[in-house]
Amino acid sequence: SAVISQKPSRDICQRGTSLTIQCQVDSQVTMMFWYRQQPGQSLTLIATANQGSEATYESGFVIDKFPISRPNLTFSTLTVSNMSPEDSSIYLCSVWGDSYEQYFGPGTRLTVT
Amino acid sequence: DQQVKQNSPSLSVQEGRISILNCDYTNSMFDYFLWYKKYPAEGPTFLISISSIKDKNEDGRFTVFLNKSAKHLSLHIVPSQPGDSAVYFCAASGYNFNKFYFGSGTKLNVKP
């Protein structure tokens, strides 16, 4: 299994500012993902964080809004830029393990006012 | 277009009885299916999975059934316990596991 930590666990931010969320895994993993869960909705994949190269974004998500870094196989950051109230969500980091299981971090609850 | 659907937003079951959570999908290319449990203020926790080459996988009180012709899977919890009360998500992926599609979740309440 993989143990994933995220920082911060929650934050309240003002419109127009940016927040960087950190994700740390206790072991090296190849595949790392960032998801968003808006209130009352399912998990939506934002992007796959690729080590040493640009992230792969899903339809509807762009690098300027959600820049992602993946400097090594245990760490990634997601920045939510120029925030608006519509960005209020839970942001989740996830990894795909060798035993065909997907593990999630505890999530970062973001509220934009 | 939601490719994985959980049509029951909530389910209430008496302790000791069976809980059956359902999930439907539309993409016949999905090859791998997973169930997650999520408590408030926590990330989803992996429960059980099934590959498309099987029609059943069992792990303790949890059994997942896959009906490929109907594009339907279900999670059975027997016997249900109050600690099972949580939101359950099903998810599906193609063979390369590079993207997972999630259902909208079913909130299970197990009454003592």
PDB file of C-alpha atoms in Angstrom:
ATOM      1  CA  SER A   1       0.000   0.000   0.000  1.00  0.00           C
ATOM      2  CA  ALA A   2       0.964   3.666  -0.241  1.00  0.00           C
ATOM      3  CA  VAL A   3       0.521   6.343   2.386  1.00  0.00           C
ATOM      4  CA  ILE A   4      -0.234   9.768   0.976  1.00  0.00           C
ATOM      5  CA  SER A   5      -0.203  13.079   2.790  1.00  0.00           C
ATOM      6  CA  GLN A   6      -1.496  16.395   1.534  1.00  0.00           C
ATOM      7  CA  LYS A   7      -0.885  19.937   2.677  1.00  0.00           C
ATOM      8  CA  PRO A   8      -2.814  22.002   3.519  1.00  0.00           C
ATOM      9  CA  SER A   9      -5.767  19.949   4.696  1.00  0.00           C
ATOM     10  CA  ARG A  10      -8.051  22.919   4.213  1.00  0.00           C
ATOM     11  CA  ASP A  11      -7.869  26.591   3.344  1.00  0.00           C
ATOM     12  CA  ILE A  12     -10.099  29.587   2.826  1.00  0.00           C
ATOM     13  CA  CYS A  13      -8.830  31.861   0.081  1.00  0.00           C
ATOM     14  CA  GLN A  14      -9.892  35.092  -1.493  1.00  0.00           C
ATOM     15  CA  ARG A  15     -10.990  35.401  -5.071  1.00  0.00           C
ATOM     16  CA  GLY A  16      -8.122  36.102  -7.465  1.00  0.00           C
ATOM     17  CA  THR A  17      -5.399  34.507  -5.349  1.00  0.00           C
ATOM     18  CA  SER A  18      -3.598  31.193  -5.883  1.00  0.00           C
ATOM     19  CA  LEU A  19      -3.084  28.171  -3.671  1.00  0.00           C
ATOM     20  CA  THR A  20      -0.482  25.426  -4.024  1.00  0.00           C
ATOM     21  CA  ILE A  21      -1.362  21.980  -2.698  1.00  0.00           C
ATOM     22  CA  GLN A  22       1.393  19.518  -1.903  1.00  0.00           C
ATOM     23  CA  CYS A  23       1.193  15.749  -2.172  1.00  0.00           C
ATOM     24  CA  GLN A  24       3.798  13.460  -0.607  1.00  0.00           C
ATOM     25  CA  VAL A  25       3.880   9.672  -1.030  1.00  0.00           C
ATOM     26  CA  ASP A  26       5.836   7.324   1.215  1.00  0.00           C
ATOM     27  CA  SER A  27       7.144   5.279  -1.700  1.00  0.00           C
ATOM     28  CA  GLN A  28       8.138   5.835  -5.308  1.00  0.00           C
ATOM     29  CA  VAL A  29       5.211   5.627  -7.697  1.00  0.00           C
ATOM     30  CA  THR A  30       5.001   5.950 -11.422  1.00  0.00           C
ATOM     31  CA  MET A  31       1.487   7.233 -11.823  1.00  0.00           C
ATOM     32  CA  MET A  32       0.183  10.158  -9.760  1.00  0.00           C
ATOM     33  CA  PHE A  33      -3.141  11.870 -10.353  1.00  0.00           C
ATOM     34  CA  TRP A  34      -4.976  14.981  -9.224  1.00  0.00           C
ATOM     35  CA  TYR A  35      -8.756  14.889  -8.783  1.00  0.00           C
ATOM     36  CA  ARG A  36     -11.406  17.388  -7.845  1.00  0.00           C
ATOM     37  CA  GLN A  37     -14.626  16.651  -6.002  1.00  0.00           C
ATOM     38  CA  GLN A  38     -17.075  19.507  -6.127  1.00  0.00           C
ATOM     39  CA  PRO A  39     -19.837  19.640  -3.518  1.00  0.00           C
ATOM     40  CA  GLY A  40     -22.272  16.766  -3.962  1.00  0.00           C
ATOM     41  CA  GLN A  41     -20.536  15.464  -7.055  1.00  0.00           C
ATOM     42  CA  SER A  42     -18.235  12.660  -8.069  1.00  0.00           C
ATOM     43  CA  LEU A  43     -14.471  12.706  -8.437  1.00  0.00           C
ATOM     44  CA  THR A  44     -13.242  14.310 -11.635  1.00  0.00           C
ATOM     45  CA  LEU A  45      -9.731  13.766 -12.926  1.00  0.00           C
ATOM     46  CA  ILE A  46      -7.876  17.044 -13.448  1.00  0.00           C
ATOM     47  CA  ALA A  47      -4.571  15.708 -14.731  1.00  0.00           C
ATOM     48  CA  THR A  48      -1.940  13.024 -14.545  1.00  0.00           C
ATOM     49  CA  ALA A  49       1.298  14.298 -13.033  1.00  0.00           C
ATOM     50  CA  ASN A  50       4.230  12.953 -15.028  1.00  0.00           C
ATOM     51  CA  GLN A  51       7.690  12.852 -13.506  1.00  0.00           C
ATOM     52  CA  GLY A  52      10.141  14.941 -15.473  1.00  0.00           C
ATOM     53  CA  SER A  53       7.650  16.148 -18.064  1.00  0.00           C
ATOM     54  CA  GLU A  54       4.533  18.244 -18.410  1.00  0.00           C
ATOM     55  CA  ALA A  55       1.339  17.000 -16.845  1.00  0.00           C
ATOM     56  CA  THR A  56      -1.398  15.483 -19.004  1.00  0.00           C
ATOM     57  CA  TYR A  57      -4.610  17.459 -18.565  1.00  0.00           C
ATOM     58  CA  GLU A  58      -8.150  16.239 -19.017  1.00  0.00           C
ATOM     59  CA  SER A  59     -10.695  18.039 -21.124  1.00  0.00           C
ATOM     60  CA  GLY A  60     -11.862  21.195 -19.390  1.00  0.00           C
ATOM     61  CA  PHE A  61      -8.674  21.684 -17.373  1.00  0.00           C
ATOM     62  CA  VAL A  62      -5.732  23.791 -18.544  1.00  0.00           C
ATOM     63  CA  ILE A  63      -2.176  24.285 -17.378  1.00  0.00           C
ATOM     64  CA  ASP A  64      -2.547  28.027 -16.835  1.00  0.00           C
ATOM     65  CA  LYS A  65      -5.322  27.435 -14.329  1.00  0.00           C
ATOM     66  CA  PHE A  66      -3.953  24.266 -12.701  1.00  0.00           C
ATOM     67  CA  PRO A  67      -0.166  24.148 -13.069  1.00  0.00           C
ATOM     68  CA  ILE A  68       1.307  20.903 -11.768  1.00  0.00           C
ATOM     69  CA  SER A  69       4.835  19.989 -10.810  1.00  0.00           C
ATOM     70  CA  ARG A  70       6.285  16.489 -10.340  1.00  0.00           C
ATOM     71  CA  PRO A  71       9.969  16.854  -9.490  1.00  0.00           C
ATOM     72  CA  ASN A  72      10.416  13.233  -8.388  1.00  0.00           C
ATOM     73  CA  LEU A  73       8.579   9.942  -7.917  1.00  0.00           C
ATOM     74  CA  THR A  74       7.282  10.747  -4.425  1.00  0.00           C
ATOM     75  CA  PHE A  75       6.114  14.354  -4.623  1.00  0.00           C
ATOM     76  CA  SER A  76       3.795  16.574  -6.648  1.00  0.00           C
ATOM     77  CA  THR A  77       2.123  19.958  -6.344  1.00  0.00           C
ATOM     78  CA  LEU A  78      -1.092  21.318  -7.815  1.00  0.00           C
ATOM     79  CA  THR A  79      -1.668  25.065  -7.950  1.00  0.00           C
ATOM     80  CA  VAL A  80      -5.154  26.487  -8.290  1.00  0.00           C
ATOM     81  CA  SER A  81      -4.589  29.874  -9.915  1.00  0.00           C
ATOM     82  CA  ASN A  82      -6.658  33.037  -9.999  1.00  0.00           C
ATOM     83  CA  MET A  83      -9.308  31.388  -7.884  1.00  0.00           C
ATOM     84  CA  SER A  84     -13.033  32.009  -8.085  1.00  0.00           C
ATOM     85  CA  PRO A  85     -15.833  30.637  -5.885  1.00  0.00           C
ATOM     86  CA  GLU A  86     -16.431  27.928  -8.514  1.00  0.00           C
ATOM     87  CA  ASP A  87     -13.046  26.452  -7.566  1.00  0.00           C
ATOM     88  CA  SER A  88     -14.335  25.608  -4.098  1.00  0.00           C
ATOM     89  CA  SER A  89     -13.858  21.850  -3.957  1.00  0.00           C
ATOM     90  CA  ILE A  90     -11.977  19.026  -2.369  1.00  0.00           C
ATOM     91  CA  TYR A  91      -8.734  18.402  -4.238  1.00  0.00           C
ATOM     92  CA  LEU A  92      -7.350  14.886  -3.997  1.00  0.00           C
ATOM     93  CA  CYS A  93      -3.989  13.431  -4.862  1.00  0.00           C
ATOM     94  CA  SER A  94      -3.952   9.796  -5.931  1.00  0.00           C
ATOM     95  CA  VAL A  95      -1.405   7.172  -6.922  1.00  0.00           C
ATOM     96  CA  TRP A  96      -1.627   3.886  -8.758  1.00  0.00           C
ATOM     97  CA  GLY A  97       0.155   1.102  -6.889  1.00  0.00           C
ATOM     98  CA  ASP A  98       1.907  -2.012  -8.152  1.00  0.00           C
ATOM     99  CA  SER A  99      -0.825  -4.246  -6.739  1.00  0.00           C
ATOM    100  CA  TYR A 100      -3.471  -2.805  -9.039  1.00  0.00           C
ATOM    101  CA  GLU A 101      -4.911  -0.581  -6.346  1.00  0.00           C
ATOM    102  CA  GLN A 102      -5.428   3.159  -6.392  1.00  0.00           C
ATOM    103  CA  TYR A 103      -4.707   5.091  -3.217  1.00  0.00           C
ATOM    104  CA  PHE A 104      -5.918   8.561  -2.315  1.00  0.00           C
ATOM    105  CA  GLY A 105      -4.640  11.242  -0.040  1.00  0.00           C
ATOM    106  CA  PRO A 106      -6.925  12.756   2.604  1.00  0.00           C
ATOM    107  CA  GLY A 107      -7.800  15.678   0.365  1.00  0.00           C
ATOM    108  CA  THR A 108      -7.524  19.462   0.584  1.00  0.00           C
ATOM    109  CA  ARG A 109     -10.793  21.259   1.208  1.00  0.00           C
ATOM    110  CA  LEU A 110     -10.661  24.627  -0.528  1.00  0.00           C
ATOM    111  CA  THR A 111     -13.186  27.400  -0.001  1.00  0.00           C
ATOM    112  CA  VAL A 112     -12.939  30.509  -2.155  1.00  0.00           C
ATOM    113  CA  THR A 113     -14.720  33.630  -0.935  1.00  0.00           C
TER     114      THR A 113
ATOM    115  CA  ASP B   1     -21.280  12.382 -20.590  1.00  0.00           C
ATOM    116  CA  GLN B   2     -21.017  10.301 -17.460  1.00  0.00           C
ATOM    117  CA  GLN B   3     -19.590   6.909 -18.317  1.00  0.00           C
ATOM    118  CA  VAL B   4     -20.045   5.434 -14.856  1.00  0.00           C
ATOM    119  CA  LYS B   5     -23.342   5.880 -13.058  1.00  0.00           C
ATOM    120  CA  GLN B   6     -24.612   5.133  -9.602  1.00  0.00           C
ATOM    121  CA  ASN B   7     -28.317   5.765  -9.796  1.00  0.00           C
ATOM    122  CA  SER B   8     -29.066   5.427  -6.097  1.00  0.00           C
ATOM    123  CA  PRO B   9     -27.769   8.415  -4.148  1.00  0.00           C
ATOM    124  CA  SER B  10     -28.557   6.745  -0.833  1.00  0.00           C
ATOM    125  CA  LEU B  11     -29.338   3.377   0.731  1.00  0.00           C
ATOM    126  CA  SER B  12     -30.468   2.489   4.228  1.00  0.00           C
ATOM    127  CA  VAL B  13     -29.998  -1.032   5.604  1.00  0.00           C
ATOM    128  CA  GLN B  14     -30.480  -2.702   8.959  1.00  0.00           C
ATOM    129  CA  GLU B  15     -27.389  -3.995  10.732  1.00  0.00           C
ATOM    130  CA  GLY B  16     -26.740  -7.656   9.921  1.00  0.00           C
ATOM    131  CA  ARG B  17     -28.585  -7.526   6.608  1.00  0.00           C
ATOM    132  CA  ILE B  18     -27.114  -7.410   3.129  1.00  0.00           C
ATOM    133  CA  SER B  19     -26.248  -4.110   1.468  1.00  0.00           C
ATOM    134  CA  ILE B  20     -26.279  -4.091  -2.332  1.00  0.00           C
ATOM    135  CA  LEU B  21     -24.787  -1.109  -4.122  1.00  0.00           C
ATOM    136  CA  ASN B  22     -25.164  -0.874  -7.871  1.00  0.00           C
ATOM    137  CA  CYS B  23     -23.154   0.700 -10.642  1.00  0.00           C
ATOM    138  CA  ASP B  24     -23.679   0.897 -14.407  1.00  0.00           C
ATOM    139  CA  TYR B  25     -21.228   1.858 -17.114  1.00  0.00           C
ATOM    140  CA  THR B  26     -21.501   2.680 -20.779  1.00  0.00           C
ATOM    141  CA  ASN B  27     -18.017   2.089 -22.194  1.00  0.00           C
ATOM    142  CA  SER B  28     -17.459  -1.509 -23.271  1.00  0.00           C
ATOM    143  CA  MET B  29     -13.697  -0.864 -23.334  1.00  0.00           C
ATOM    144  CA  PHE B  30     -13.530  -0.637 -19.558  1.00  0.00           C
ATOM    145  CA  ASP B  31     -11.370  -3.441 -18.295  1.00  0.00           C
ATOM    146  CA  TYR B  32     -11.005  -2.932 -14.576  1.00  0.00           C
ATOM    147  CA  PHE B  33     -13.471  -1.882 -11.912  1.00  0.00           C
ATOM    148  CA  LEU B  34     -12.963  -0.720  -8.357  1.00  0.00           C
ATOM    149  CA  TRP B  35     -15.049   0.144  -5.336  1.00  0.00           C
ATOM    150  CA  TYR B  36     -14.096   2.786  -2.789  1.00  0.00           C
ATOM    151  CA  LYS B  37     -15.450   3.804   0.580  1.00  0.00           C
ATOM    152  CA  LYS B  38     -15.268   7.416   1.687  1.00  0.00           C
ATOM    153  CA  TYR B  39     -15.827   8.829   5.136  1.00  0.00           C
ATOM    154  CA  PRO B  40     -16.383  12.576   5.608  1.00  0.00           C
ATOM    155  CA  ALA B  41     -13.168  14.610   5.640  1.00  0.00           C
ATOM    156  CA  GLU B  42     -11.117  11.668   4.371  1.00  0.00           C
ATOM    157  CA  GLY B  43      -9.941  10.523   0.981  1.00  0.00           C
ATOM    158  CA  PRO B  44     -11.544   7.479  -0.667  1.00  0.00           C
ATOM    159  CA  THR B  45     -10.270   4.127   0.566  1.00  0.00           C
ATOM    160  CA  PHE B  46      -9.870   1.224  -1.847  1.00  0.00           C
ATOM    161  CA  LEU B  47     -12.192  -1.671  -1.011  1.00  0.00           C
ATOM    162  CA  ILE B  48     -12.206  -4.271  -3.735  1.00  0.00           C
ATOM    163  CA  SER B  49     -11.678  -4.576  -7.454  1.00  0.00           C
ATOM    164  CA  ILE B  50     -12.526  -6.874 -10.327  1.00  0.00           C
ATOM    165  CA  SER B  51     -11.058  -7.384 -13.736  1.00  0.00           C
ATOM    166  CA  SER B  52     -13.242  -7.918 -16.777  1.00  0.00           C
ATOM    167  CA  ILE B  53     -12.065 -11.511 -17.111  1.00  0.00           C
ATOM    168  CA  LYS B  54     -13.916 -12.381 -13.913  1.00  0.00           C
ATOM    169  CA  ASP B  55     -17.537 -12.134 -12.892  1.00  0.00           C
ATOM    170  CA  LYS B  56     -17.039 -12.269  -9.145  1.00  0.00           C
ATOM    171  CA  ASN B  57     -14.436 -11.303  -6.586  1.00  0.00           C
ATOM    172  CA  GLU B  58     -14.773 -11.819  -2.869  1.00  0.00           C
ATOM    173  CA  ASP B  59     -12.873 -10.345   0.059  1.00  0.00           C
ATOM    174  CA  GLY B  60     -14.290 -11.048   3.487  1.00  0.00           C
ATOM    175  CA  ARG B  61     -17.682  -9.408   3.819  1.00  0.00           C
ATOM    176  CA  PHE B  62     -17.336  -7.685   0.450  1.00  0.00           C
ATOM    177  CA  THR B  63     -18.179  -9.274  -2.889  1.00  0.00           C
ATOM    178  CA  VAL B  64     -18.205  -7.549  -6.235  1.00  0.00           C
ATOM    179  CA  PHE B  65     -20.183  -8.986  -9.142  1.00  0.00           C
ATOM    180  CA  LEU B  66     -19.618  -7.994 -12.754  1.00  0.00           C
ATOM    181  CA  ASN B  67     -22.141  -8.531 -15.551  1.00  0.00           C
ATOM    182  CA  LYS B  68     -20.351  -7.450 -18.695  1.00  0.00           C
ATOM    183  CA  SER B  69     -23.265  -8.033 -21.033  1.00  0.00           C
ATOM    184  CA  ALA B  70     -25.411  -5.705 -18.931  1.00  0.00           C
ATOM    185  CA  LYS B  71     -22.502  -3.341 -18.216  1.00  0.00           C
ATOM    186  CA  HIS B  72     -23.392  -3.564 -14.570  1.00  0.00           C
ATOM    187  CA  LEU B  73     -21.520  -4.226 -11.377  1.00  0.00           C
ATOM    188  CA  SER B  74     -22.631  -4.487  -7.809  1.00  0.00           C
ATOM    189  CA  LEU B  75     -21.043  -4.529  -4.384  1.00  0.00           C
ATOM    190  CA  HIS B  76     -22.527  -6.794  -1.748  1.00  0.00           C
ATOM    191  CA  ILE B  77     -21.732  -6.283   1.919  1.00  0.00           C
ATOM    192  CA  VAL B  78     -22.738  -9.149   4.182  1.00  0.00           C
ATOM    193  CA  PRO B  79     -23.387  -8.739   7.027  1.00  0.00           C
ATOM    194  CA  SER B  80     -23.681  -4.971   7.089  1.00  0.00           C
ATOM    195  CA  GLN B  81     -22.250  -3.183  10.115  1.00  0.00           C
ATOM    196  CA  PRO B  82     -22.791   0.380  11.379  1.00  0.00           C
ATOM    197  CA  GLY B  83     -19.124   1.113  10.603  1.00  0.00           C
ATOM    198  CA  ASP B  84     -19.893   0.488   6.948  1.00  0.00           C
ATOM    199  CA  SER B  85     -21.902   3.711   6.867  1.00  0.00           C
ATOM    200  CA  ALA B  86     -20.091   5.857   4.300  1.00  0.00           C
ATOM    201  CA  VAL B  87     -20.263   7.001   0.699  1.00  0.00           C
ATOM    202  CA  TYR B  88     -19.348   4.261  -1.787  1.00  0.00           C
ATOM    203  CA  PHE B  89     -17.929   5.065  -5.210  1.00  0.00           C
ATOM    204  CA  CYS B  90     -17.469   2.725  -8.108  1.00  0.00           C
ATOM    205  CA  ALA B  91     -14.811   3.457 -10.701  1.00  0.00           C
ATOM    206  CA  ALA B  92     -13.746   2.011 -14.038  1.00  0.00           C
ATOM    207  CA  SER B  93     -10.629   2.068 -16.142  1.00  0.00           C
ATOM    208  CA  GLY B  94      -9.296   0.788 -19.420  1.00  0.00           C
ATOM    209  CA  TYR B  95      -6.510  -1.794 -19.572  1.00  0.00           C
ATOM    210  CA  ASN B  96      -3.731   0.788 -19.199  1.00  0.00           C
ATOM    211  CA  PHE B  97      -5.038   2.284 -15.931  1.00  0.00           C
ATOM    212  CA  ASN B  98      -4.156   5.807 -17.028  1.00  0.00           C
ATOM    213  CA  LYS B  99      -7.600   7.213 -16.304  1.00  0.00           C
ATOM    214  CA  PHE B 100     -10.340   6.260 -13.898  1.00  0.00           C
ATOM    215  CA  TYR B 101     -13.962   7.251 -14.265  1.00  0.00           C
ATOM    216  CA  PHE B 102     -15.953   7.558 -11.073  1.00  0.00           C
ATOM    217  CA  GLY B 103     -19.637   7.254 -10.338  1.00  0.00           C
ATOM    218  CA  SER B 104     -21.417   9.892  -8.290  1.00  0.00           C
ATOM    219  CA  GLY B 105     -21.483   7.780  -5.141  1.00  0.00           C
ATOM    220  CA  THR B 106     -24.084   6.070  -2.967  1.00  0.00           C
ATOM    221  CA  LYS B 107     -24.413   7.031   0.657  1.00  0.00           C
ATOM    222  CA  LEU B 108     -24.939   3.900   2.744  1.00  0.00           C
ATOM    223  CA  ASN B 109     -26.500   4.141   6.186  1.00  0.00           C
ATOM    224  CA  VAL B 110     -26.423   0.978   8.282  1.00  0.00           C
ATOM    225  CA  LYS B 111     -28.835   1.276  11.163  1.00  0.00           C
ATOM    226  CA  PRO B 112     -28.034  -0.463  14.462  1.00  0.00           C
TER     227      PRO B 112
END
